[in-house]
Coordinates of N, CA and C and ligand atoms in Angstrom, one line a residue:
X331 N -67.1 0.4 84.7 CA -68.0 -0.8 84.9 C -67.2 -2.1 84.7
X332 N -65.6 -2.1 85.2 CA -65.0 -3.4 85.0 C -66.3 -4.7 85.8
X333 N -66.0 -5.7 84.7 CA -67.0 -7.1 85.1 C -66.1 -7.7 85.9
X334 N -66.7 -8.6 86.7 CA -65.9 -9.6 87.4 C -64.9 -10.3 86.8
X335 N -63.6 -10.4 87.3 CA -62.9 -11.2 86.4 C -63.0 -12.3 86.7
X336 N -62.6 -13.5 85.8 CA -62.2 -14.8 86.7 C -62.0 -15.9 84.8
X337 N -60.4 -15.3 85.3 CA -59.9 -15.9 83.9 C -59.4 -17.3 83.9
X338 N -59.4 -17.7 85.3 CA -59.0 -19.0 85.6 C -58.2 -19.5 84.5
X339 N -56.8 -19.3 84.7 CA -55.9 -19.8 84.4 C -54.4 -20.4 85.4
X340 N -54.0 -20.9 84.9 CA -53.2 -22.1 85.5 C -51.5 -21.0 85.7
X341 N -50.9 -21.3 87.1 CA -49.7 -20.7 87.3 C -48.6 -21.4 87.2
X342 N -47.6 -21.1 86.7 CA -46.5 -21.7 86.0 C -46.1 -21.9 87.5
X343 N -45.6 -20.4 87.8 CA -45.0 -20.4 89.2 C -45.2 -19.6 90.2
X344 N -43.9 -19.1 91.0 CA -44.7 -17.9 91.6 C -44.5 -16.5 90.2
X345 N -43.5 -16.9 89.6 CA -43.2 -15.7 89.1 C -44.9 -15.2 87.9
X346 N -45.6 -16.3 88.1 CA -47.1 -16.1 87.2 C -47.8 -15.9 88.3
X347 N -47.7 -15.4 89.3 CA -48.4 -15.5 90.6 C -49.9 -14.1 91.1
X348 N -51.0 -14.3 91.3 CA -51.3 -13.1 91.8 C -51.1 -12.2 92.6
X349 N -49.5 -12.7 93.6 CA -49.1 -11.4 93.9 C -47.9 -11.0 93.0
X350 N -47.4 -12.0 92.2 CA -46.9 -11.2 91.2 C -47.9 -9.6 90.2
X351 N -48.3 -10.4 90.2 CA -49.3 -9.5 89.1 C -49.4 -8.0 90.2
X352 N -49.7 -8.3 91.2 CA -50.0 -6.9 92.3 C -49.1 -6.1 92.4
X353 N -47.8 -6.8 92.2 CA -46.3 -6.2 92.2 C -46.4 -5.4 91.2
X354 N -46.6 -5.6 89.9 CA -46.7 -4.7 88.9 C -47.4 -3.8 88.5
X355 N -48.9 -4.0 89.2 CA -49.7 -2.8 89.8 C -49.2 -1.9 90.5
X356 N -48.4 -2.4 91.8 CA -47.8 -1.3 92.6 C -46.9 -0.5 91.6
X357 N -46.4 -1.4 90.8 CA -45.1 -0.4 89.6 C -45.6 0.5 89.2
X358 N -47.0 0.0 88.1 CA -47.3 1.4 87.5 C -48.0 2.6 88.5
X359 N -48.3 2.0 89.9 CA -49.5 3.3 90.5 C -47.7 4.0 90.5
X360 N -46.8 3.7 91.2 CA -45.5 4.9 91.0 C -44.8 5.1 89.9
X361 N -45.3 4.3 88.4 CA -45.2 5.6 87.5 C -46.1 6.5 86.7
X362 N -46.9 6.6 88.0 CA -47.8 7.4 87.4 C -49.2 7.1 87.1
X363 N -49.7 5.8 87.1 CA -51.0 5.4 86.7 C -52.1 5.7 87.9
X364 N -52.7 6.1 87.6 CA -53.6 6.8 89.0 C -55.2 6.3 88.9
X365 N -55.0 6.0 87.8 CA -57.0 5.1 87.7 C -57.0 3.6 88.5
X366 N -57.6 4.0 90.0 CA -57.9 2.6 90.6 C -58.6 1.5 90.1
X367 N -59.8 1.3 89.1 CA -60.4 0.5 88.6 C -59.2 -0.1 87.7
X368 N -58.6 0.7 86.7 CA -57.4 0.3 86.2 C -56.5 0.0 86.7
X369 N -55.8 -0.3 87.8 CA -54.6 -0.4 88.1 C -55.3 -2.2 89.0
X370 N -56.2 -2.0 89.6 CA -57.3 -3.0 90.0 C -57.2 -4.7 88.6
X371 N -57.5 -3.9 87.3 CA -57.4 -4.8 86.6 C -56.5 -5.4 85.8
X372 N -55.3 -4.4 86.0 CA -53.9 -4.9 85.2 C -53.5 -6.2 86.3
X373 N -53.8 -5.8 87.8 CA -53.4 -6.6 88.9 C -54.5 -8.3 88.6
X374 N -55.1 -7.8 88.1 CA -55.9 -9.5 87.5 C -55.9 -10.2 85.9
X375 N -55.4 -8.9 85.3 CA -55.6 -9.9 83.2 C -54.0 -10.7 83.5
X376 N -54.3 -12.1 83.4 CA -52.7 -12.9 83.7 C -52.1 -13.0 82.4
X377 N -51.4 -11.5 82.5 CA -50.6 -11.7 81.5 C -49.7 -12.8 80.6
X378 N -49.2 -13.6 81.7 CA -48.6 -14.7 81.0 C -49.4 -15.5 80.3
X379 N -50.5 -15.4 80.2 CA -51.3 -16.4 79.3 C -51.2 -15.7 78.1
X380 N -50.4 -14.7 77.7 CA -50.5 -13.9 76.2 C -48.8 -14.5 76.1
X381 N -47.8 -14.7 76.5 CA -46.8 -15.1 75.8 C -46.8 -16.6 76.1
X382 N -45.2 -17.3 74.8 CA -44.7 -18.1 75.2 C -44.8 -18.6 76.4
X383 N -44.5 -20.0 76.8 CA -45.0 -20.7 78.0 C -43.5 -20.0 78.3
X384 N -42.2 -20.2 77.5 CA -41.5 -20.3 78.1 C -40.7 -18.7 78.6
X385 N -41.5 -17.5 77.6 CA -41.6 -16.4 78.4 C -42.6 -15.9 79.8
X386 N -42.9 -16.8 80.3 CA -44.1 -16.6 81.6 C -43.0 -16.1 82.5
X387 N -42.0 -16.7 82.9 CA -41.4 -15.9 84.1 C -41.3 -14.3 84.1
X388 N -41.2 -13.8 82.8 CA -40.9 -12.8 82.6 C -42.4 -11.5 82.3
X389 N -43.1 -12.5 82.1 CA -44.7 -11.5 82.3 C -44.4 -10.7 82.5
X390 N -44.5 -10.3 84.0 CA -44.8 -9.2 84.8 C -43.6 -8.3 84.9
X391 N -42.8 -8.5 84.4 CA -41.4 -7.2 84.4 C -42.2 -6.3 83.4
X392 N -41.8 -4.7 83.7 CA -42.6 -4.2 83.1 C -42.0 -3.8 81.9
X393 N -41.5 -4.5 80.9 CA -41.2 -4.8 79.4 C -41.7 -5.0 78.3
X394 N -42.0 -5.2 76.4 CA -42.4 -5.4 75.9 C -41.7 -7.0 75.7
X395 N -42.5 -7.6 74.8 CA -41.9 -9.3 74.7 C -41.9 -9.6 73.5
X396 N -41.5 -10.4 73.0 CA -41.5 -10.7 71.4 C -43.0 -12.0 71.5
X397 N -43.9 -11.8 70.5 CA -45.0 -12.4 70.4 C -44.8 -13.6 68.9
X398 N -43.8 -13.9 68.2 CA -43.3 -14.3 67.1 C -44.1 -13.1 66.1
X399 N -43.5 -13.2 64.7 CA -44.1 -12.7 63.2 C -43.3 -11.1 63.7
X400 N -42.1 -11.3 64.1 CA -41.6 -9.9 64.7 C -42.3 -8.8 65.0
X401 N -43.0 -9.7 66.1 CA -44.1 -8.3 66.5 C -43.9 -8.7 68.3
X402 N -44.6 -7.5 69.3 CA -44.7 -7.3 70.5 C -45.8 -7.4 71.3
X403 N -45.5 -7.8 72.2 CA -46.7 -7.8 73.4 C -46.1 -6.1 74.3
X404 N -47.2 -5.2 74.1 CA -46.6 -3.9 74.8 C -46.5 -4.7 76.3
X405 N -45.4 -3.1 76.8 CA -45.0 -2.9 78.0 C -46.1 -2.6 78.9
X406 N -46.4 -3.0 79.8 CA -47.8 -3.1 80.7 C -47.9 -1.8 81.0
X407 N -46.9 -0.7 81.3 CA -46.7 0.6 81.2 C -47.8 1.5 80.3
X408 N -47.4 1.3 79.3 CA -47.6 1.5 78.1 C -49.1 1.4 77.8
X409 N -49.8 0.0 78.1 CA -50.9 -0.3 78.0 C -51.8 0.0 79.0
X410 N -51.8 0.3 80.0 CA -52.1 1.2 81.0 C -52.3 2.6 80.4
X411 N -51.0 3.2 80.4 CA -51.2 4.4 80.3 C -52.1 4.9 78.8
X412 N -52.2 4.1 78.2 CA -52.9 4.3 76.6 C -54.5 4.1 77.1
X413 N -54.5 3.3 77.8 CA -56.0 2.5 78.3 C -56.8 4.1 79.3
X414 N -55.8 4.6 80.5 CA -56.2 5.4 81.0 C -56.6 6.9 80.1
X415 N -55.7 7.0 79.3 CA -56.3 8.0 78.4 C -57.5 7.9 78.0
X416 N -57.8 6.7 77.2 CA -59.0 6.4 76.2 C -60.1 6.1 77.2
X417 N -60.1 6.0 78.3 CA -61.0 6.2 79.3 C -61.3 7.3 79.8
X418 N -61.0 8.5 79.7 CA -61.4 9.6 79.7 C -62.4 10.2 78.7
X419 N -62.6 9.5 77.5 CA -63.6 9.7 76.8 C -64.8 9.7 77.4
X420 N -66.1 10.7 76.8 CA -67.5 10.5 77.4 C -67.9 8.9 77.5
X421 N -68.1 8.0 76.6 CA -68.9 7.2 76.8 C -67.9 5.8 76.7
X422 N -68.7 4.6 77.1 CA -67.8 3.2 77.6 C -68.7 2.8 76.7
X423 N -69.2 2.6 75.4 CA -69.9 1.6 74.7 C -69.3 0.9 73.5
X424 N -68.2 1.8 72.7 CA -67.4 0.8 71.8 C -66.4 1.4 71.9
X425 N -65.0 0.4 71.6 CA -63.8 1.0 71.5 C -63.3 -0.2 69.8
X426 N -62.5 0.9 69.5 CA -61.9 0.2 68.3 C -60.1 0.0 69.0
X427 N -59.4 -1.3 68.7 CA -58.3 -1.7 68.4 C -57.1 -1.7 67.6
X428 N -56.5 -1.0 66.7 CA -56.2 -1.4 65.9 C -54.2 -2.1 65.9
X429 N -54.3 -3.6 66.1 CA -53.4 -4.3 66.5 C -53.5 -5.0 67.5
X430 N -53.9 -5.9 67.1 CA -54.4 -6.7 68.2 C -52.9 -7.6 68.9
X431 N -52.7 -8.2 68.2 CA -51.5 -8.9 68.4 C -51.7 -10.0 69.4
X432 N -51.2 -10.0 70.4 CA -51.5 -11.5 71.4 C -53.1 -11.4 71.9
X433 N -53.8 -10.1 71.9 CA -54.5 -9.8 73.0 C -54.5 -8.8 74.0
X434 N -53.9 -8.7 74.5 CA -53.7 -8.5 75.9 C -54.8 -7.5 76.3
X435 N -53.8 -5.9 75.1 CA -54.2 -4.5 75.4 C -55.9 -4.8 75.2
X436 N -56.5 -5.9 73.9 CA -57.7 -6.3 73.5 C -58.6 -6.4 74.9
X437 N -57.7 -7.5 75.9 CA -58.8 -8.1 76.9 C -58.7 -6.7 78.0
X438 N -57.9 -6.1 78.4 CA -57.4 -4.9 79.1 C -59.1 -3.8 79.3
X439 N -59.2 -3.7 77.7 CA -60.0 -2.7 77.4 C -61.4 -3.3 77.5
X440 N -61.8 -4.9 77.1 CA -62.6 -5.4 77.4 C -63.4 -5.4 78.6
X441 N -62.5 -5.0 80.0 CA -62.6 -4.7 81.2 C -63.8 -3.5 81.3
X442 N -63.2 -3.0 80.6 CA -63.9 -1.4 80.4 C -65.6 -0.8 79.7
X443 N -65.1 -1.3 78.2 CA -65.9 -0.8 77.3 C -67.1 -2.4 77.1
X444 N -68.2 -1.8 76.2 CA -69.2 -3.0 76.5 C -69.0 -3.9 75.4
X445 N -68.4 -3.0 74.1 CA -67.9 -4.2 73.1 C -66.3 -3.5 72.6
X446 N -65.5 -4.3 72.2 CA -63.8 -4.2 71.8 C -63.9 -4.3 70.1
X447 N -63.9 -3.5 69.5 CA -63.9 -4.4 67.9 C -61.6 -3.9 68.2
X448 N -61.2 -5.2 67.4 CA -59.9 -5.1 67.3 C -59.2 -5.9 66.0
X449 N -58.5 -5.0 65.2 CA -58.5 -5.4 63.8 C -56.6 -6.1 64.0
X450 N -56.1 -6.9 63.9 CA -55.0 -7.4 62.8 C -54.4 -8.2 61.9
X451 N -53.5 -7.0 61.6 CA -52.7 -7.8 59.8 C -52.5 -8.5 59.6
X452 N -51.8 -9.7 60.8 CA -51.4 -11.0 60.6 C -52.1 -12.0 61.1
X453 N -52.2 -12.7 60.3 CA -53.6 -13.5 60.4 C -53.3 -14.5 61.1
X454 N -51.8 -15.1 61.4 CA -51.4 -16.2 62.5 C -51.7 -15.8 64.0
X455 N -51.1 -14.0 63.7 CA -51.7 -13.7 65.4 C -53.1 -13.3 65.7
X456 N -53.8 -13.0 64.4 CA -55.4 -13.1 64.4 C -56.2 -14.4 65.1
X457 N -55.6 -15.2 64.2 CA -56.1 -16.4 65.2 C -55.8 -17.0 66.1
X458 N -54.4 -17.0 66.4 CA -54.1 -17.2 68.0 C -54.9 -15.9 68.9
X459 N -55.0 -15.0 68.9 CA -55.6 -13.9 69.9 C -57.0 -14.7 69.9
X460 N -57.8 -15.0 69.0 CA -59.3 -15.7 68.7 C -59.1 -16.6 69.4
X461 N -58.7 -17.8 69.4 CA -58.6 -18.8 70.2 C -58.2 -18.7 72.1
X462 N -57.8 -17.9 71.9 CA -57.1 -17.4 73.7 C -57.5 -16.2 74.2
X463 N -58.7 -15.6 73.8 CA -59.6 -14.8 74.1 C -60.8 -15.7 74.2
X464 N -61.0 -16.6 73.4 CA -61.8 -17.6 74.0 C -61.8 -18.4 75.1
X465 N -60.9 -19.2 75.1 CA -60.3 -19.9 75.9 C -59.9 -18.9 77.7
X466 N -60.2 -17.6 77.4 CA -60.2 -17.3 78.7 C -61.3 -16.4 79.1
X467 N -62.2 -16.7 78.2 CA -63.5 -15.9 78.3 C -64.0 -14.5 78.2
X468 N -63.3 -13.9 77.0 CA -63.1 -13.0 77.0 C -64.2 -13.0 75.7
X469 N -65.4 -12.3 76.2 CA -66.8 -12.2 75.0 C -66.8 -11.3 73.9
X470 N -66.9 -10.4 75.1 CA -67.4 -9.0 74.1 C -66.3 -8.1 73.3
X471 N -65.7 -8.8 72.4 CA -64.4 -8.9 71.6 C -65.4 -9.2 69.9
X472 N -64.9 -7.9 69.5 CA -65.3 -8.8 67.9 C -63.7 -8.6 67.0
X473 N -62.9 -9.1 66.8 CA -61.7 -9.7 66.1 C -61.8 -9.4 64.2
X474 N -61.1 -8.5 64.0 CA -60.9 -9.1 62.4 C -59.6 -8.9 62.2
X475 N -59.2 -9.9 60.7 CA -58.0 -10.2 60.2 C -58.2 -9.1 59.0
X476 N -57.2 -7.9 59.4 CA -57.1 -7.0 58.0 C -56.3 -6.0 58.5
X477 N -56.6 -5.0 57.5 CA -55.8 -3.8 57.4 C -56.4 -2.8 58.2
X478 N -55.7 -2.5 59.4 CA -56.6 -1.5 60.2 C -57.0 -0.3 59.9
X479 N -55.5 0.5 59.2 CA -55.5 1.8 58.8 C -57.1 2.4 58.4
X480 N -57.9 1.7 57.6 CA -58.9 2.5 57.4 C -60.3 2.4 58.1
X481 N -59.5 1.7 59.5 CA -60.5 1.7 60.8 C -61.9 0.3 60.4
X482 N -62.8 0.5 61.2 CA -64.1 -0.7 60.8 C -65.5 0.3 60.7
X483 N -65.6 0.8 59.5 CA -66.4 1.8 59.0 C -67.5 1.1 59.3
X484 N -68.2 0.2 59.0 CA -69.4 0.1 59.7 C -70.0 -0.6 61.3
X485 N -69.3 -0.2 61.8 CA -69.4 -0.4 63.5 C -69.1 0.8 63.9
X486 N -68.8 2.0 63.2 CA -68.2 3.3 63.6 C -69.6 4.0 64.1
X487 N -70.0 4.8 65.0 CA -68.8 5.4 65.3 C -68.3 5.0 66.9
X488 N -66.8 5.3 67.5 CA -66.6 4.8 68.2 C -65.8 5.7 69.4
X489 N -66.4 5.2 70.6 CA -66.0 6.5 71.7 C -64.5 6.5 72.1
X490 N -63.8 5.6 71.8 CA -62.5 5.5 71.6 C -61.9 5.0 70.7
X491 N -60.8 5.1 70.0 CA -59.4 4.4 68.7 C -58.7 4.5 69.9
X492 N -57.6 3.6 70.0 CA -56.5 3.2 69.6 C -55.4 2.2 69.4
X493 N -54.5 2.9 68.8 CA -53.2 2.6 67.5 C -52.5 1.9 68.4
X494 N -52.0 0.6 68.3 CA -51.0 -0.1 68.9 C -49.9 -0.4 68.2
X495 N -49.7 0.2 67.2 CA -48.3 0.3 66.0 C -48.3 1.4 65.6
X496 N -46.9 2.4 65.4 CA -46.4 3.5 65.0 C -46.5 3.8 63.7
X497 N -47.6 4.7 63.0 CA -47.3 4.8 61.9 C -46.7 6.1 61.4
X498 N -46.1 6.7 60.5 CA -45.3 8.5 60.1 C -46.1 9.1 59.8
X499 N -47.4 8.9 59.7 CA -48.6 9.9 59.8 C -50.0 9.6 60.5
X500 N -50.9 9.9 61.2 CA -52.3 9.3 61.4 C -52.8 9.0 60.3
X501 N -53.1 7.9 60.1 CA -54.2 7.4 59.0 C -55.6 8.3 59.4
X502 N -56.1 9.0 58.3 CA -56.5 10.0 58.3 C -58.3 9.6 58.3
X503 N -58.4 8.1 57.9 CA -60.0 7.7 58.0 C -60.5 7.8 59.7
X504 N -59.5 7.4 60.5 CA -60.1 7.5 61.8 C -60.5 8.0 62.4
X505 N -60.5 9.3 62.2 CA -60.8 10.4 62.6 C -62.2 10.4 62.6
X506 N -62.6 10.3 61.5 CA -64.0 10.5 61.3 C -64.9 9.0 61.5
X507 N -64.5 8.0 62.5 CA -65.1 7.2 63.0 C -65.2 7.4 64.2
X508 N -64.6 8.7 65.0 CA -64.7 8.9 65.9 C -66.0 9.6 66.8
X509 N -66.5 9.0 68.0 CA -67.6 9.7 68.0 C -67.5 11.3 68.7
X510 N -68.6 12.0 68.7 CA -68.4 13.4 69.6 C -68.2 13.0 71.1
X511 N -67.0 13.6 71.5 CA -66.7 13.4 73.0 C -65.7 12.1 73.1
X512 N -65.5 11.8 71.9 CA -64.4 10.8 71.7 C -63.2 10.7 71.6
X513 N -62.3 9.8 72.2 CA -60.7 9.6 72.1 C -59.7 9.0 71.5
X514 N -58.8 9.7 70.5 CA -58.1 8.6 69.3 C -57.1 8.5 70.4
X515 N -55.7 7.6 70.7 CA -55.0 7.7 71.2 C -54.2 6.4 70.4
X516 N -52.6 7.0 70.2 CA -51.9 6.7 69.1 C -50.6 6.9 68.8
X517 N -49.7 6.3 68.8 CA -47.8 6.9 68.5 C -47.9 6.9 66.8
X518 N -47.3 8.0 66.7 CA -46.5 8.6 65.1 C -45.3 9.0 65.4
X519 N -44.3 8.8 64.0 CA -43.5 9.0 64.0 C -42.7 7.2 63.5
X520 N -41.5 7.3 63.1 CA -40.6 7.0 62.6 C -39.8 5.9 63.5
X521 N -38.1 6.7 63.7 CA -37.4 6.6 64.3 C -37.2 7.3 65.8
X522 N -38.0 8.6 65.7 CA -38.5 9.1 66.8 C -39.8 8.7 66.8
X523 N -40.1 8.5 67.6 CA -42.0 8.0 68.3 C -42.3 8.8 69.3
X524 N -44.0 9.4 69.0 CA -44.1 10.1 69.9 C -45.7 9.8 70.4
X525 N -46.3 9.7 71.8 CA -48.0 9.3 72.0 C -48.4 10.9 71.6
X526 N -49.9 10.4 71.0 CA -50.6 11.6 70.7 C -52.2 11.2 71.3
X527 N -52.8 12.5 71.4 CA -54.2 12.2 71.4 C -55.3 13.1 71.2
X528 N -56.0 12.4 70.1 CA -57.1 13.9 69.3 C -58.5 13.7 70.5
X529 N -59.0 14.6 71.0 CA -60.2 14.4 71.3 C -60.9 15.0 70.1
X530 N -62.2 14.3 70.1 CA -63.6 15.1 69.0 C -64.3 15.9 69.9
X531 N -64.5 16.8 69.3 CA -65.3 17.9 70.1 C -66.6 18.1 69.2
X532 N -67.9 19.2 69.7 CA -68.8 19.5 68.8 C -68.3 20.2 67.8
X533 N -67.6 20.8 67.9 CA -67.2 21.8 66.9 C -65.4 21.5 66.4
X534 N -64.9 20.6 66.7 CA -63.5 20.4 66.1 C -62.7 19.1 66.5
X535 N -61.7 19.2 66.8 CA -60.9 18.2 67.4 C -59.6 18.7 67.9
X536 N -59.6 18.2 69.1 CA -58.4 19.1 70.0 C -56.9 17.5 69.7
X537 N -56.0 18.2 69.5 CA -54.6 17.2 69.5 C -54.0 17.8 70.5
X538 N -53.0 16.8 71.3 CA -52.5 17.0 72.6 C -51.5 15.8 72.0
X539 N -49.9 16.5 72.6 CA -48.7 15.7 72.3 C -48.0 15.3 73.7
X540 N -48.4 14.0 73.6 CA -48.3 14.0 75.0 C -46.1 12.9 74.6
X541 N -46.0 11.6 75.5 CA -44.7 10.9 76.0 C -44.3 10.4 74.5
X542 N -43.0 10.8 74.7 CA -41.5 9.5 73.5 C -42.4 8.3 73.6
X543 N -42.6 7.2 72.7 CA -42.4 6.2 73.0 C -42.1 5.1 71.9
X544 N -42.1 3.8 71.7 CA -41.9 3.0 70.9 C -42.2 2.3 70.6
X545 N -42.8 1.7 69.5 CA -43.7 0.7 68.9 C -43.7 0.0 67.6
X546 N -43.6 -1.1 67.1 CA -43.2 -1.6 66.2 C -44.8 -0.9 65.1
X547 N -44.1 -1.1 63.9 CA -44.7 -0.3 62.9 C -46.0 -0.7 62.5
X548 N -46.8 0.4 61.8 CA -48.0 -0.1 61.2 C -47.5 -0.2 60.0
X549 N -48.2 -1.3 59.2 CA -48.0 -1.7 58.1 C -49.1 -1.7 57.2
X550 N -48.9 -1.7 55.7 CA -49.8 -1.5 55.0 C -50.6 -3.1 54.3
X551 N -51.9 -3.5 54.2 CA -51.7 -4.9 53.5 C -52.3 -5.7 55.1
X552 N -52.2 -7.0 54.3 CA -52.5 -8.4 55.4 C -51.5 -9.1 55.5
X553 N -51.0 -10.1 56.3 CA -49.7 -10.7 56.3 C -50.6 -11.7 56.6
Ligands
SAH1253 N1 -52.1 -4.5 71.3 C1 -51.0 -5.4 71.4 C2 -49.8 -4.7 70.7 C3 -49.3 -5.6 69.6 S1 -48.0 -4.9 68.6 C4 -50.7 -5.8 72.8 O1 -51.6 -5.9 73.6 O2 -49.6 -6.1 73.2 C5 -48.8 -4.2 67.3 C6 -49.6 -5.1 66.4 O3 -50.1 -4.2 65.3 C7 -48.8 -6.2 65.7 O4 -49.4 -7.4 66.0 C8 -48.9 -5.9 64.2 O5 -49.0 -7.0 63.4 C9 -50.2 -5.0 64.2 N2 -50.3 -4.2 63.0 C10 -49.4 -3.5 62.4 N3 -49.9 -2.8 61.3 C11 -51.3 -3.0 61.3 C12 -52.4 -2.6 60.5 N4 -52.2 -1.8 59.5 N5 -53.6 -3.1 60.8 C13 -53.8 -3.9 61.9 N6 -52.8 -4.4 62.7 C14 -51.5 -3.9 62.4

């Protein structure tokens, strides 16, 4: 049920361009992204409006970027493919965040589900995400500044999690905010990183180890 978009925002150049943006769509449908509504909406969230002005040329390469507070704006790759998973879940009515950081993956999913709760640590990028989720009209977003690990227990339960920072074990509360028919999707691990994803079942929870990948860390605490 992606909504209309219309983020009306201003282009630097061509390199912030909507056929730039298309170009990057075309990237991920050949590596692999195969959800047309999805691939539809990465070709419209203008990325550049989540980095530095003076990282805009560089948006649409399909890279992660430095967002200041040594943290990342994921690789559009990445954010896609995490997005497509957690959309296989039974139901589109809440999804939980945990790492919000610029936004992006926040507004991505926004597309999708009818409300976004998205929790993070650092409270400079808490409120820059607040402000530029506003500012591009992005509603049905509810934002908190905290410690994700033990998920947002009273908004629970939720037809999708996921983890946008690596932690060396699943934080083990999330699980159980998860609704039945629901999707955690998440990297663990260290120095090696790896994507995982629990579905909830009526009767248990299925894990599936799926791509390597890499992600700056979950941390414990508020910054
Ligand atoms: N979803 C973002 C990815 C941001 S990088 C995107 O769209 O690009 C991961 C973010 O997780 C960082 O901003 C980091 O500060 C945050 N983070 C790390 N540990 C966290 C925790 N325990 N709770 C909430 N956020 C956390």
């Amino acid at each position: 049920m992606a909504v209309r978009l219309n983020f009306n925002v201003p282009e630097h150049s061509g390199m912030t361009s909507a056929r730039t943006r298309a170009r990057l769509a075309e990237r991920l449908r050949a590596s692999g992204i195969a959800d047309e509504a999805l691939l539809g909406v990465m070709a419209e969230v203008p990325r550049h409006a989540f980095v530095d002005q003076a990282l805009a040329h560089r948006a649409y390469d399909d890279v992660s970027l430095p967002i200041g507070y040594s943290q990342t704006i994921s690789q559009p790759y990445i954010v896609a493919r995490m997005t497509e998973l957690v959309l296989g879940a039974s139901g589109r009515q809440k999804v939980l965040e945990i790492g919000t950081g610029c936004g992006y993956q926040t507004t991505v999913l926004a597309q999708f589900f009818h409300t976004v709760h998205s929790i993070e640590r650092v409270g400079g990028l808490a409120r820059a995400a607040r402000e530029r989720l506003a500012g591009l009209g992005v509603r049905n977003v509810r934002l908190r500044h905290g410690d994700g690990s033990q998920g947002w227990a009273n908004a629970a339960p939720f037809d999708a999690i996921m983890i946008t920072a690596a932690a060396p074990i699943l934080p083990e509360a999330l699980i159980g905010q998860l609704a039945v028919g629901g999707r955690l999707v998440f990297p663990v691990g260290v120095a090696e990183q790896e994507l995982r994803m629990i579905e909830r079942t009526a009767d248990g929870c299925l894990e599936t180890r799926l791509e390597k990948v890499r992600f700056v860390p979950l941390l414990p605490g508020v910054a």
